[in-house]
Coordinates of C-alpha atoms and ligand atoms in Angstrom, one line a residue:
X1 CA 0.0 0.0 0.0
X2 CA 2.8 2.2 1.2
X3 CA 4.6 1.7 -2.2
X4 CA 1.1 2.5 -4.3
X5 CA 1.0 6.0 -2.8
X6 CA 4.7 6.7 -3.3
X7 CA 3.8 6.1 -7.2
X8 CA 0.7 7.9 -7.1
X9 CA 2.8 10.8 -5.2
X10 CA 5.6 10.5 -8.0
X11 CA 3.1 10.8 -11.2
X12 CA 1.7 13.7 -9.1
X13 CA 4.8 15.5 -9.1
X14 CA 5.8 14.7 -12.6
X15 CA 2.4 16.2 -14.0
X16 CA 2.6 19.6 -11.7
X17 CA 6.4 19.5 -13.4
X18 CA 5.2 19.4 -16.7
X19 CA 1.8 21.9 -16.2
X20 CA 5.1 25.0 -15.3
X21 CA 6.6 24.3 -18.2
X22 CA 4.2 24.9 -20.6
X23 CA 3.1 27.8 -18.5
X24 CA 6.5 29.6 -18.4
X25 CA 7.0 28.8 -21.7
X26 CA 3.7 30.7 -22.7
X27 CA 2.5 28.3 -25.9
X28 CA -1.3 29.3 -25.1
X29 CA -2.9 32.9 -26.0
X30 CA 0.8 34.4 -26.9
X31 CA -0.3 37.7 -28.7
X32 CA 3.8 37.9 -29.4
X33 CA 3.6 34.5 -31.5
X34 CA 0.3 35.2 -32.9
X35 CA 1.8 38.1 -35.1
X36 CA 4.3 36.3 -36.6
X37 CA 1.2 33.3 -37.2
X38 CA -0.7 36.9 -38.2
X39 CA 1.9 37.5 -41.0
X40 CA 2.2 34.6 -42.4
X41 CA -1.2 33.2 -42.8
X42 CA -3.8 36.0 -42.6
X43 CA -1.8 39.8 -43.1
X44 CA -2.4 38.7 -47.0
X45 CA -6.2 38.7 -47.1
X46 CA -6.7 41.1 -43.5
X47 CA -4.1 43.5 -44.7
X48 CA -1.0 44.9 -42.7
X49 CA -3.0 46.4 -39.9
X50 CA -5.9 44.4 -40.3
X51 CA -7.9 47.2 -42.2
X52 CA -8.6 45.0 -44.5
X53 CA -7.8 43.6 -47.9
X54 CA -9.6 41.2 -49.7
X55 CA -11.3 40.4 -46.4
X56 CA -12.9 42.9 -44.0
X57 CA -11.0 45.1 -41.7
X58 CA -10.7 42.8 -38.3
X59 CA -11.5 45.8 -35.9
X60 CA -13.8 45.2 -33.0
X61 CA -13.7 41.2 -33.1
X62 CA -13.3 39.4 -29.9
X63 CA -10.6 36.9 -29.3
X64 CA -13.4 34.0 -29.5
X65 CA -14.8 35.6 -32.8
X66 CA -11.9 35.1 -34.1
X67 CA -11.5 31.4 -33.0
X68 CA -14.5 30.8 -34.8
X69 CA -14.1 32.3 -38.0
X70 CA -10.8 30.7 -38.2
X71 CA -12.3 27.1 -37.5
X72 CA -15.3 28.1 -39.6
X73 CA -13.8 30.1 -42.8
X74 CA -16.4 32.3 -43.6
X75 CA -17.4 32.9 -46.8
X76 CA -14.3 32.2 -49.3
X77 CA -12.0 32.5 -46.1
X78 CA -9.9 29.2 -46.1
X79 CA -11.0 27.1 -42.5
X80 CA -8.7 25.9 -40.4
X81 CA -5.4 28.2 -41.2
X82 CA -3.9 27.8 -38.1
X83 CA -5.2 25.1 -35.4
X84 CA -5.4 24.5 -32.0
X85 CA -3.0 26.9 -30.0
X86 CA -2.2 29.0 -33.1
X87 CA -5.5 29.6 -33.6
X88 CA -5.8 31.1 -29.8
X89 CA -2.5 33.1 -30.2
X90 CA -3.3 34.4 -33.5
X91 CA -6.8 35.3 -31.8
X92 CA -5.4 37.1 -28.8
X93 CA -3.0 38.8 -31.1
X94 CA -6.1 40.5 -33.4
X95 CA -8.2 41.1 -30.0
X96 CA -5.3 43.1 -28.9
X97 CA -4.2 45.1 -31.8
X98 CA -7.5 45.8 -33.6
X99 CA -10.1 44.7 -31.1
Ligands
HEC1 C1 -7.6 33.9 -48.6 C2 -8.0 35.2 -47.9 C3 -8.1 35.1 -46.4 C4 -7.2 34.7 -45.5 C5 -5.8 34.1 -45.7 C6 -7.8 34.9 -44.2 N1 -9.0 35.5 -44.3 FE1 -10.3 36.0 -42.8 N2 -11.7 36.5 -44.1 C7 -11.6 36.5 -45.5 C8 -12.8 36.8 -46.1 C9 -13.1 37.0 -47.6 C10 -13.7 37.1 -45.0 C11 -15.2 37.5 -45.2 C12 -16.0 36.3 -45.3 C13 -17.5 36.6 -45.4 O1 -18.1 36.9 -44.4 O2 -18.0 36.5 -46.5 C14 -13.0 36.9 -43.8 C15 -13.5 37.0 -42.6 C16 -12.8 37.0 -41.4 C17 -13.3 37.4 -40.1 C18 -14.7 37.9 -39.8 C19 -15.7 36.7 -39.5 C20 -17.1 37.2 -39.2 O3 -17.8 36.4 -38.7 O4 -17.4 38.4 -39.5 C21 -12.3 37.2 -39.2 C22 -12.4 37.4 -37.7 C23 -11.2 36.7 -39.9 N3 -11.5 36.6 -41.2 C24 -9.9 36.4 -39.4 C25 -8.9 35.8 -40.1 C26 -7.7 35.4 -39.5 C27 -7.3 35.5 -38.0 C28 -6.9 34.9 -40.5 C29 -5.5 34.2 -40.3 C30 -5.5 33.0 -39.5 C31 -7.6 35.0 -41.7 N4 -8.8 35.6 -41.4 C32 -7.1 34.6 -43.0 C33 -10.4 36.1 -46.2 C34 -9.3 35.6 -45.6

């Protein structure tokens, strides 16, 4: 019994370990990653400073909105761009600098 709780203790520790990594390392809602993601996948239909191109200027869209147009495509916006973490980054990058 005593040796069942040390490796319940141990897997314990090892997933707080890996939880401060990932934190420190900031891979989730990174507005500083989600303008280079910006650049490269969307600056060419949004424009430079998101006032828009051949799609509409991104002012006033919440980080969510964003989410979901990029997992929807609207219209003839391709889906699915960026995924997953990108997607937030990118997201929280737009809310800040046009939302
Ligand atoms: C190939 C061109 C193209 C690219 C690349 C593109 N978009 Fe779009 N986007 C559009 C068009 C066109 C629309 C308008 C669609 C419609 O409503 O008919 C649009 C609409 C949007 C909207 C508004 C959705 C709504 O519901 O009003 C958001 C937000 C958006 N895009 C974000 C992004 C982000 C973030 C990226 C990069 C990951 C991106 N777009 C890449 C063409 C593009």
């Amino acid at each position: 019994m005593k040796k069942l709780m040390m490796v319940i203790g141990g897997s314990a520790m090892l997933l707080a370990a890996c939880g401060d990594e990932s934190e420190e390392a900031g891979d989730t809602m990174d507005p500083a990653e989600g303008e280079g993601l910006y650049e490269e996948n969307c600056l060419s239909c949004h424009g430079d400073d998101m006032d828009g191109g051949t799609g509409p200027a991104l002012d006033g869209y919440s980080a969510d909105e964003v989410v979901t147009a990029i997992e929807e495509g609207p219209g003839t916006m391709p889906a699915d761009l960026v995924e997953g973490e990108e997607a937030e980054s990118v997201a929280a990058y737009v809310e800040e600098e046009a939302g």
